Amino acid sequence: MSQHKLSDEELKQKLVADSIQSDAYKFPTEEIELPSKGHFYDPDGPLASGILEIKYPTAKEEDILTSQNLIKNGTVIDKFMQSIIVSKINYND
């Protein structure tokens, strides 16, 4: 039986594909009730339920919150929220 040795790039692609398929990127999440209860959103949109699912922050989000560049240009909260929101929404909506 002949074994094919994977190149570094092939191995990297296989590991990424395997981890995505095995849901290795699952983090603990929590559902947050929106103060609007979803009343002001498109009835067919994901926020109409009045619930937003977010993941618990990790070291990555801590780095975002302490980034001097993001703080100086005023986008630190936007970047943080984009990073923790799990619900499939258009953040700019």
PDB file of N, CA and C in Angstrom:
ATOM      1  N   MET A   1       0.838  -1.185   0.000  1.00  0.00           N
ATOM      2  CA  MET A   1       0.000   0.000   0.000  1.00  0.00           C
ATOM      3  C   MET A   1       0.879   1.243   0.000  1.00  0.00           C
ATOM      4  N   SER A   2       0.681   2.099  -0.940  1.00  0.00           N
ATOM      5  CA  SER A   2       1.468   3.315  -1.085  1.00  0.00           C
ATOM      6  C   SER A   2       0.818   4.461  -0.313  1.00  0.00           C
ATOM      7  N   GLN A   3       1.613   5.202   0.479  1.00  0.00           N
ATOM      8  CA  GLN A   3       1.082   6.342   1.223  1.00  0.00           C
ATOM      9  C   GLN A   3       1.554   7.626   0.566  1.00  0.00           C
ATOM     10  N   HIS A   4       0.601   8.538   0.368  1.00  0.00           N
ATOM     11  CA  HIS A   4       0.908   9.836  -0.223  1.00  0.00           C
ATOM     12  C   HIS A   4       1.223  10.813   0.911  1.00  0.00           C
ATOM     13  N   LYS A   5       2.395  11.413   0.860  1.00  0.00           N
ATOM     14  CA  LYS A   5       2.764  12.385   1.879  1.00  0.00           C
ATOM     15  C   LYS A   5       2.194  13.739   1.483  1.00  0.00           C
ATOM     16  N   LEU A   6       1.470  14.359   2.413  1.00  0.00           N
ATOM     17  CA  LEU A   6       0.851  15.657   2.146  1.00  0.00           C
ATOM     18  C   LEU A   6       1.879  16.770   2.261  1.00  0.00           C
ATOM     19  N   SER A   7       1.755  17.744   1.378  1.00  0.00           N
ATOM     20  CA  SER A   7       2.594  18.935   1.502  1.00  0.00           C
ATOM     21  C   SER A   7       2.090  19.745   2.693  1.00  0.00           C
ATOM     22  N   ASP A   8       2.881  20.710   3.125  1.00  0.00           N
ATOM     23  CA  ASP A   8       2.470  21.566   4.239  1.00  0.00           C
ATOM     24  C   ASP A   8       1.153  22.271   3.936  1.00  0.00           C
ATOM     25  N   GLU A   9       1.008  22.767   2.706  1.00  0.00           N
ATOM     26  CA  GLU A   9      -0.213  23.477   2.321  1.00  0.00           C
ATOM     27  C   GLU A   9      -1.413  22.536   2.300  1.00  0.00           C
ATOM     28  N   GLU A  10      -1.237  21.323   1.784  1.00  0.00           N
ATOM     29  CA  GLU A  10      -2.326  20.338   1.760  1.00  0.00           C
ATOM     30  C   GLU A  10      -2.736  19.956   3.184  1.00  0.00           C
ATOM     31  N   LEU A  11      -1.760  19.786   4.056  1.00  0.00           N
ATOM     32  CA  LEU A  11      -2.038  19.452   5.444  1.00  0.00           C
ATOM     33  C   LEU A  11      -2.803  20.582   6.122  1.00  0.00           C
ATOM     34  N   LYS A  12      -2.375  21.809   5.878  1.00  0.00           N
ATOM     35  CA  LYS A  12      -3.048  22.977   6.456  1.00  0.00           C
ATOM     36  C   LYS A  12      -4.511  23.031   6.003  1.00  0.00           C
ATOM     37  N   GLN A  13      -4.757  22.854   4.709  1.00  0.00           N
ATOM     38  CA  GLN A  13      -6.119  22.886   4.181  1.00  0.00           C
ATOM     39  C   GLN A  13      -6.970  21.774   4.773  1.00  0.00           C
ATOM     40  N   LYS A  14      -6.380  20.587   4.936  1.00  0.00           N
ATOM     41  CA  LYS A  14      -7.116  19.462   5.514  1.00  0.00           C
ATOM     42  C   LYS A  14      -7.477  19.735   6.965  1.00  0.00           C
ATOM     43  N   LEU A  15      -6.547  20.260   7.732  1.00  0.00           N
ATOM     44  CA  LEU A  15      -6.815  20.556   9.136  1.00  0.00           C
ATOM     45  C   LEU A  15      -7.892  21.619   9.289  1.00  0.00           C
ATOM     46  N   VAL A  16      -7.840  22.654   8.454  1.00  0.00           N
ATOM     47  CA  VAL A  16      -8.863  23.703   8.504  1.00  0.00           C
ATOM     48  C   VAL A  16     -10.223  23.113   8.164  1.00  0.00           C
ATOM     49  N   ALA A  17     -10.299  22.322   7.103  1.00  0.00           N
ATOM     50  CA  ALA A  17     -11.566  21.706   6.694  1.00  0.00           C
ATOM     51  C   ALA A  17     -12.098  20.784   7.784  1.00  0.00           C
ATOM     52  N   ASP A  18     -11.228  19.982   8.375  1.00  0.00           N
ATOM     53  CA  ASP A  18     -11.648  19.068   9.436  1.00  0.00           C
ATOM     54  C   ASP A  18     -12.171  19.823  10.649  1.00  0.00           C
ATOM     55  N   SER A  19     -11.506  20.911  11.026  1.00  0.00           N
ATOM     56  CA  SER A  19     -11.935  21.653  12.208  1.00  0.00           C
ATOM     57  C   SER A  19     -13.260  22.362  11.965  1.00  0.00           C
ATOM     58  N   ILE A  20     -13.486  22.838  10.761  1.00  0.00           N
ATOM     59  CA  ILE A  20     -14.762  23.482  10.451  1.00  0.00           C
ATOM     60  C   ILE A  20     -15.884  22.450  10.486  1.00  0.00           C
ATOM     61  N   GLN A  21     -15.642  21.282   9.910  1.00  0.00           N
ATOM     62  CA  GLN A  21     -16.656  20.244   9.888  1.00  0.00           C
ATOM     63  C   GLN A  21     -16.959  19.722  11.282  1.00  0.00           C
ATOM     64  N   SER A  22     -15.995  19.707  12.167  1.00  0.00           N
ATOM     65  CA  SER A  22     -16.221  19.167  13.508  1.00  0.00           C
ATOM     66  C   SER A  22     -16.707  20.231  14.487  1.00  0.00           C
ATOM     67  N   ASP A  23     -17.050  21.404  13.990  1.00  0.00           N
ATOM     68  CA  ASP A  23     -17.527  22.505  14.828  1.00  0.00           C
ATOM     69  C   ASP A  23     -16.524  22.859  15.921  1.00  0.00           C
ATOM     70  N   ALA A  24     -15.243  22.808  15.594  1.00  0.00           N
ATOM     71  CA  ALA A  24     -14.206  23.111  16.576  1.00  0.00           C
ATOM     72  C   ALA A  24     -14.243  24.570  17.013  1.00  0.00           C
ATOM     73  N   TYR A  25     -14.927  25.417  16.264  1.00  0.00           N
ATOM     74  CA  TYR A  25     -14.980  26.828  16.598  1.00  0.00           C
ATOM     75  C   TYR A  25     -16.197  27.187  17.442  1.00  0.00           C
ATOM     76  N   LYS A  26     -16.839  26.218  18.060  1.00  0.00           N
ATOM     77  CA  LYS A  26     -17.994  26.479  18.917  1.00  0.00           C
ATOM     78  C   LYS A  26     -17.512  27.119  20.212  1.00  0.00           C
ATOM     79  N   PHE A  27     -18.193  28.180  20.604  1.00  0.00           N
ATOM     80  CA  PHE A  27     -17.913  28.848  21.862  1.00  0.00           C
ATOM     81  C   PHE A  27     -19.208  28.920  22.648  1.00  0.00           C
ATOM     82  N   PRO A  28     -19.125  29.021  23.965  1.00  0.00           N
ATOM     83  CA  PRO A  28     -20.356  29.198  24.746  1.00  0.00           C
ATOM     84  C   PRO A  28     -21.032  30.502  24.338  1.00  0.00           C
ATOM     85  N   THR A  29     -22.343  30.451  24.212  1.00  0.00           N
ATOM     86  CA  THR A  29     -23.090  31.643  23.805  1.00  0.00           C
ATOM     87  C   THR A  29     -24.221  31.908  24.789  1.00  0.00           C
ATOM     88  N   GLU A  30     -24.788  33.077  24.646  1.00  0.00           N
ATOM     89  CA  GLU A  30     -25.930  33.453  25.459  1.00  0.00           C
ATOM     90  C   GLU A  30     -26.880  34.258  24.597  1.00  0.00           C
ATOM     91  N   GLU A  31     -28.171  34.078  24.827  1.00  0.00           N
ATOM     92  CA  GLU A  31     -29.165  34.856  24.099  1.00  0.00           C
ATOM     93  C   GLU A  31     -29.542  36.074  24.931  1.00  0.00           C
ATOM     94  N   ILE A  32     -29.474  37.226  24.283  1.00  0.00           N
ATOM     95  CA  ILE A  32     -29.778  38.487  24.940  1.00  0.00           C
ATOM     96  C   ILE A  32     -31.094  39.013  24.390  1.00  0.00           C
ATOM     97  N   GLU A  33     -31.995  39.423  25.270  1.00  0.00           N
ATOM     98  CA  GLU A  33     -33.257  39.997  24.827  1.00  0.00           C
ATOM     99  C   GLU A  33     -33.033  41.478  24.512  1.00  0.00           C
ATOM    100  N   LEU A  34     -33.416  41.867  23.307  1.00  0.00           N
ATOM    101  CA  LEU A  34     -33.259  43.267  22.899  1.00  0.00           C
ATOM    102  C   LEU A  34     -34.276  44.142  23.627  1.00  0.00           C
ATOM    103  N   PRO A  35     -33.872  45.342  24.050  1.00  0.00           N
ATOM    104  CA  PRO A  35     -34.829  46.244  24.720  1.00  0.00           C
ATOM    105  C   PRO A  35     -36.058  46.538  23.853  1.00  0.00           C
ATOM    106  N   SER A  36     -35.886  46.563  22.543  1.00  0.00           N
ATOM    107  CA  SER A  36     -36.998  46.848  21.626  1.00  0.00           C
ATOM    108  C   SER A  36     -37.918  45.643  21.453  1.00  0.00           C
ATOM    109  N   LYS A  37     -37.478  44.482  21.952  1.00  0.00           N
ATOM    110  CA  LYS A  37     -38.195  43.217  21.781  1.00  0.00           C
ATOM    111  C   LYS A  37     -38.434  42.892  20.309  1.00  0.00           C
ATOM    112  N   GLY A  38     -37.654  43.521  19.415  1.00  0.00           N
ATOM    113  CA  GLY A  38     -37.742  43.238  17.991  1.00  0.00           C
ATOM    114  C   GLY A  38     -38.823  43.997  17.253  1.00  0.00           C
ATOM    115  N   HIS A  39     -39.515  44.908  17.928  1.00  0.00           N
ATOM    116  CA  HIS A  39     -40.642  45.630  17.325  1.00  0.00           C
ATOM    117  C   HIS A  39     -40.251  46.518  16.153  1.00  0.00           C
ATOM    118  N   PHE A  40     -39.040  47.022  16.095  1.00  0.00           N
ATOM    119  CA  PHE A  40     -38.658  48.006  15.082  1.00  0.00           C
ATOM    120  C   PHE A  40     -37.858  47.423  13.934  1.00  0.00           C
ATOM    121  N   TYR A  41     -37.811  46.112  13.856  1.00  0.00           N
ATOM    122  CA  TYR A  41     -37.040  45.442  12.806  1.00  0.00           C
ATOM    123  C   TYR A  41     -37.963  44.813  11.784  1.00  0.00           C
ATOM    124  N   ASP A  42     -37.420  44.571  10.603  1.00  0.00           N
ATOM    125  CA  ASP A  42     -38.156  43.900   9.541  1.00  0.00           C
ATOM    126  C   ASP A  42     -38.746  42.593  10.090  1.00  0.00           C
ATOM    127  N   PRO A  43     -40.046  42.379   9.927  1.00  0.00           N
ATOM    128  CA  PRO A  43     -40.674  41.168  10.467  1.00  0.00           C
ATOM    129  C   PRO A  43     -40.054  39.865   9.948  1.00  0.00           C
ATOM    130  N   ASP A  44     -39.434  39.911   8.782  1.00  0.00           N
ATOM    131  CA  ASP A  44     -38.795  38.722   8.229  1.00  0.00           C
ATOM    132  C   ASP A  44     -37.324  38.620   8.600  1.00  0.00           C
ATOM    133  N   GLY A  45     -36.790  39.623   9.288  1.00  0.00           N
ATOM    134  CA  GLY A  45     -35.368  39.660   9.628  1.00  0.00           C
ATOM    135  C   GLY A  45     -35.047  38.883  10.890  1.00  0.00           C
ATOM    136  N   PRO A  46     -33.774  38.623  11.101  1.00  0.00           N
ATOM    137  CA  PRO A  46     -33.353  37.817  12.251  1.00  0.00           C
ATOM    138  C   PRO A  46     -33.546  38.503  13.607  1.00  0.00           C
ATOM    139  N   LEU A  47     -33.672  39.831  13.627  1.00  0.00           N
ATOM    140  CA  LEU A  47     -33.837  40.534  14.899  1.00  0.00           C
ATOM    141  C   LEU A  47     -35.302  40.719  15.290  1.00  0.00           C
ATOM    142  N   ALA A  48     -36.224  40.325  14.426  1.00  0.00           N
ATOM    143  CA  ALA A  48     -37.653  40.458  14.709  1.00  0.00           C
ATOM    144  C   ALA A  48     -38.059  39.646  15.936  1.00  0.00           C
ATOM    145  N   SER A  49     -37.312  38.605  16.236  1.00  0.00           N
ATOM    146  CA  SER A  49     -37.620  37.772  17.408  1.00  0.00           C
ATOM    147  C   SER A  49     -37.313  38.503  18.712  1.00  0.00           C
ATOM    148  N   GLY A  50     -36.512  39.564  18.626  1.00  0.00           N
ATOM    149  CA  GLY A  50     -36.137  40.295  19.826  1.00  0.00           C
ATOM    150  C   GLY A  50     -34.997  39.649  20.587  1.00  0.00           C
ATOM    151  N   ILE A  51     -34.351  38.667  19.971  1.00  0.00           N
ATOM    152  CA  ILE A  51     -33.255  37.937  20.618  1.00  0.00           C
ATOM    153  C   ILE A  51     -31.992  38.068  19.776  1.00  0.00           C
ATOM    154  N   LEU A  52     -30.872  38.296  20.438  1.00  0.00           N
ATOM    155  CA  LEU A  52     -29.576  38.367  19.786  1.00  0.00           C
ATOM    156  C   LEU A  52     -28.654  37.371  20.483  1.00  0.00           C
ATOM    157  N   GLU A  53     -28.023  36.491  19.719  1.00  0.00           N
ATOM    158  CA  GLU A  53     -27.109  35.513  20.310  1.00  0.00           C
ATOM    159  C   GLU A  53     -25.684  36.048  20.218  1.00  0.00           C
ATOM    160  N   ILE A  54     -25.007  36.052  21.355  1.00  0.00           N
ATOM    161  CA  ILE A  54     -23.617  36.503  21.399  1.00  0.00           C
ATOM    162  C   ILE A  54     -22.771  35.417  22.063  1.00  0.00           C
ATOM    163  N   LYS A  55     -21.480  35.412  21.726  1.00  0.00           N
ATOM    164  CA  LYS A  55     -20.560  34.471  22.370  1.00  0.00           C
ATOM    165  C   LYS A  55     -19.843  35.192  23.495  1.00  0.00           C
ATOM    166  N   TYR A  56     -19.403  34.395  24.446  1.00  0.00           N
ATOM    167  CA  TYR A  56     -18.633  34.973  25.539  1.00  0.00           C
ATOM    168  C   TYR A  56     -17.293  35.454  24.993  1.00  0.00           C
ATOM    169  N   PRO A  57     -16.851  36.633  25.414  1.00  0.00           N
ATOM    170  CA  PRO A  57     -15.571  37.164  24.912  1.00  0.00           C
ATOM    171  C   PRO A  57     -14.390  36.275  25.281  1.00  0.00           C
ATOM    172  N   THR A  58     -13.416  36.258  24.389  1.00  0.00           N
ATOM    173  CA  THR A  58     -12.180  35.513  24.591  1.00  0.00           C
ATOM    174  C   THR A  58     -11.018  36.506  24.620  1.00  0.00           C
ATOM    175  N   ALA A  59      -9.814  35.987  24.628  1.00  0.00           N
ATOM    176  CA  ALA A  59      -8.629  36.855  24.604  1.00  0.00           C
ATOM    177  C   ALA A  59      -8.606  37.712  23.341  1.00  0.00           C
ATOM    178  N   LYS A  60      -9.148  37.172  22.244  1.00  0.00           N
ATOM    179  CA  LYS A  60      -9.203  37.946  20.992  1.00  0.00           C
ATOM    180  C   LYS A  60     -10.014  39.221  21.201  1.00  0.00           C
ATOM    181  N   GLU A  61     -11.170  39.101  21.857  1.00  0.00           N
ATOM    182  CA  GLU A  61     -12.003  40.281  22.095  1.00  0.00           C
ATOM    183  C   GLU A  61     -11.357  41.231  23.104  1.00  0.00           C
ATOM    184  N   GLU A  62     -10.623  40.668  24.043  1.00  0.00           N
ATOM    185  CA  GLU A  62      -9.895  41.512  24.991  1.00  0.00           C
ATOM    186  C   GLU A  62      -8.849  42.346  24.248  1.00  0.00           C
ATOM    187  N   ASP A  63      -8.193  41.726  23.282  1.00  0.00           N
ATOM    188  CA  ASP A  63      -7.222  42.459  22.467  1.00  0.00           C
ATOM    189  C   ASP A  63      -7.898  43.583  21.694  1.00  0.00           C
ATOM    190  N   ILE A  64      -9.092  43.324  21.188  1.00  0.00           N
ATOM    191  CA  ILE A  64      -9.835  44.362  20.467  1.00  0.00           C
ATOM    192  C   ILE A  64     -10.119  45.526  21.404  1.00  0.00           C
ATOM    193  N   LEU A  65     -10.612  45.235  22.606  1.00  0.00           N
ATOM    194  CA  LEU A  65     -10.980  46.291  23.552  1.00  0.00           C
ATOM    195  C   LEU A  65      -9.792  47.125  24.027  1.00  0.00           C
ATOM    196  N   THR A  66      -8.599  46.559  23.982  1.00  0.00           N
ATOM    197  CA  THR A  66      -7.426  47.304  24.450  1.00  0.00           C
ATOM    198  C   THR A  66      -6.575  47.857  23.308  1.00  0.00           C
ATOM    199  N   SER A  67      -7.046  47.705  22.073  1.00  0.00           N
ATOM    200  CA  SER A  67      -6.293  48.196  20.918  1.00  0.00           C
ATOM    201  C   SER A  67      -6.324  49.728  20.875  1.00  0.00           C
ATOM    202  N   GLN A  68      -5.160  50.328  21.024  1.00  0.00           N
ATOM    203  CA  GLN A  68      -5.078  51.794  21.019  1.00  0.00           C
ATOM    204  C   GLN A  68      -5.498  52.386  19.669  1.00  0.00           C
ATOM    205  N   ASN A  69      -5.187  51.686  18.579  1.00  0.00           N
ATOM    206  CA  ASN A  69      -5.584  52.181  17.256  1.00  0.00           C
ATOM    207  C   ASN A  69      -7.104  52.231  17.118  1.00  0.00           C
ATOM    208  N   LEU A  70      -7.790  51.158  17.540  1.00  0.00           N
ATOM    209  CA  LEU A  70      -9.250  51.130  17.445  1.00  0.00           C
ATOM    210  C   LEU A  70      -9.885  52.149  18.381  1.00  0.00           C
ATOM    211  N   ILE A  71      -9.296  52.330  19.550  1.00  0.00           N
ATOM    212  CA  ILE A  71      -9.811  53.327  20.491  1.00  0.00           C
ATOM    213  C   ILE A  71      -9.665  54.723  19.900  1.00  0.00           C
ATOM    214  N   LYS A  72      -8.492  55.029  19.346  1.00  0.00           N
ATOM    215  CA  LYS A  72      -8.243  56.358  18.776  1.00  0.00           C
ATOM    216  C   LYS A  72      -9.161  56.685  17.609  1.00  0.00           C
ATOM    217  N   ASN A  73      -9.437  55.682  16.732  1.00  0.00           N
ATOM    218  CA  ASN A  73     -10.282  56.004  15.583  1.00  0.00           C
ATOM    219  C   ASN A  73     -11.769  55.769  15.863  1.00  0.00           C
ATOM    220  N   GLY A  74     -12.120  55.426  17.100  1.00  0.00           N
ATOM    221  CA  GLY A  74     -13.518  55.349  17.511  1.00  0.00           C
ATOM    222  C   GLY A  74     -14.284  54.124  17.036  1.00  0.00           C
ATOM    223  N   THR A  75     -13.595  53.057  16.656  1.00  0.00           N
ATOM    224  CA  THR A  75     -14.289  51.870  16.157  1.00  0.00           C
ATOM    225  C   THR A  75     -14.181  50.664  17.089  1.00  0.00           C
ATOM    226  N   VAL A  76     -13.653  50.864  18.284  1.00  0.00           N
ATOM    227  CA  VAL A  76     -13.403  49.750  19.184  1.00  0.00           C
ATOM    228  C   VAL A  76     -14.694  49.003  19.547  1.00  0.00           C
ATOM    229  N   ILE A  77     -15.774  49.709  19.843  1.00  0.00           N
ATOM    230  CA  ILE A  77     -17.030  49.052  20.227  1.00  0.00           C
ATOM    231  C   ILE A  77     -17.631  48.313  19.036  1.00  0.00           C
ATOM    232  N   ASP A  78     -17.589  48.933  17.854  1.00  0.00           N
ATOM    233  CA  ASP A  78     -18.103  48.262  16.657  1.00  0.00           C
ATOM    234  C   ASP A  78     -17.355  46.959  16.394  1.00  0.00           C
ATOM    235  N   LYS A  79     -16.041  46.997  16.437  1.00  0.00           N
ATOM    236  CA  LYS A  79     -15.236  45.798  16.184  1.00  0.00           C
ATOM    237  C   LYS A  79     -15.488  44.720  17.239  1.00  0.00           C
ATOM    238  N   PHE A  80     -15.631  45.149  18.489  1.00  0.00           N
ATOM    239  CA  PHE A  80     -15.915  44.207  19.572  1.00  0.00           C
ATOM    240  C   PHE A  80     -17.267  43.527  19.359  1.00  0.00           C
ATOM    241  N   MET A  81     -18.290  44.320  19.074  1.00  0.00           N
ATOM    242  CA  MET A  81     -19.628  43.761  18.877  1.00  0.00           C
ATOM    243  C   MET A  81     -19.663  42.832  17.663  1.00  0.00           C
ATOM    244  N   GLN A  82     -19.008  43.218  16.577  1.00  0.00           N
ATOM    245  CA  GLN A  82     -18.962  42.361  15.392  1.00  0.00           C
ATOM    246  C   GLN A  82     -18.307  41.031  15.712  1.00  0.00           C
ATOM    247  N   SER A  83     -17.367  41.043  16.626  1.00  0.00           N
ATOM    248  CA  SER A  83     -16.637  39.835  16.974  1.00  0.00           C
ATOM    249  C   SER A  83     -17.442  38.895  17.869  1.00  0.00           C
ATOM    250  N   ILE A  84     -18.318  39.435  18.729  1.00  0.00           N
ATOM    251  CA  ILE A  84     -19.038  38.562  19.660  1.00  0.00           C
ATOM    252  C   ILE A  84     -20.444  38.176  19.192  1.00  0.00           C
ATOM    253  N   ILE A  85     -21.013  38.895  18.224  1.00  0.00           N
ATOM    254  CA  ILE A  85     -22.361  38.565  17.760  1.00  0.00           C
ATOM    255  C   ILE A  85     -22.320  37.290  16.935  1.00  0.00           C
ATOM    256  N   VAL A  86     -23.124  36.316  17.337  1.00  0.00           N
ATOM    257  CA  VAL A  86     -23.195  35.027  16.646  1.00  0.00           C
ATOM    258  C   VAL A  86     -24.379  35.007  15.682  1.00  0.00           C
ATOM    259  N   SER A  87     -25.463  35.678  16.036  1.00  0.00           N
ATOM    260  CA  SER A  87     -26.655  35.706  15.186  1.00  0.00           C
ATOM    261  C   SER A  87     -26.286  36.187  13.794  1.00  0.00           C
ATOM    262  N   LYS A  88     -26.913  35.585  12.789  1.00  0.00           N
ATOM    263  CA  LYS A  88     -26.652  35.949  11.401  1.00  0.00           C
ATOM    264  C   LYS A  88     -27.403  37.244  11.090  1.00  0.00           C
ATOM    265  N   ILE A  89     -26.732  38.370  11.302  1.00  0.00           N
ATOM    266  CA  ILE A  89     -27.342  39.679  11.050  1.00  0.00           C
ATOM    267  C   ILE A  89     -26.381  40.527  10.225  1.00  0.00           C
ATOM    268  N   ASN A  90     -26.934  41.573   9.630  1.00  0.00           N
ATOM    269  CA  ASN A  90     -26.118  42.598   8.995  1.00  0.00           C
ATOM    270  C   ASN A  90     -25.860  43.635  10.088  1.00  0.00           C
ATOM    271  N   TYR A  91     -24.641  43.706  10.574  1.00  0.00           N
ATOM    272  CA  TYR A  91     -24.319  44.575  11.701  1.00  0.00           C
ATOM    273  C   TYR A  91     -24.712  46.022  11.446  1.00  0.00           C
ATOM    274  N   ASN A  92     -24.610  46.496  10.228  1.00  0.00           N
ATOM    275  CA  ASN A  92     -24.922  47.893   9.923  1.00  0.00           C
ATOM    276  C   ASN A  92     -26.416  48.201   9.968  1.00  0.00           C
ATOM    277  N   ASP A  93     -27.243  47.151   9.958  1.00  0.00           N
ATOM    278  CA  ASP A  93     -28.686  47.379  10.104  1.00  0.00           C
ATOM    279  C   ASP A  93     -29.002  47.768  11.527  1.00  0.00           C
TER     280      ASP A  93
END
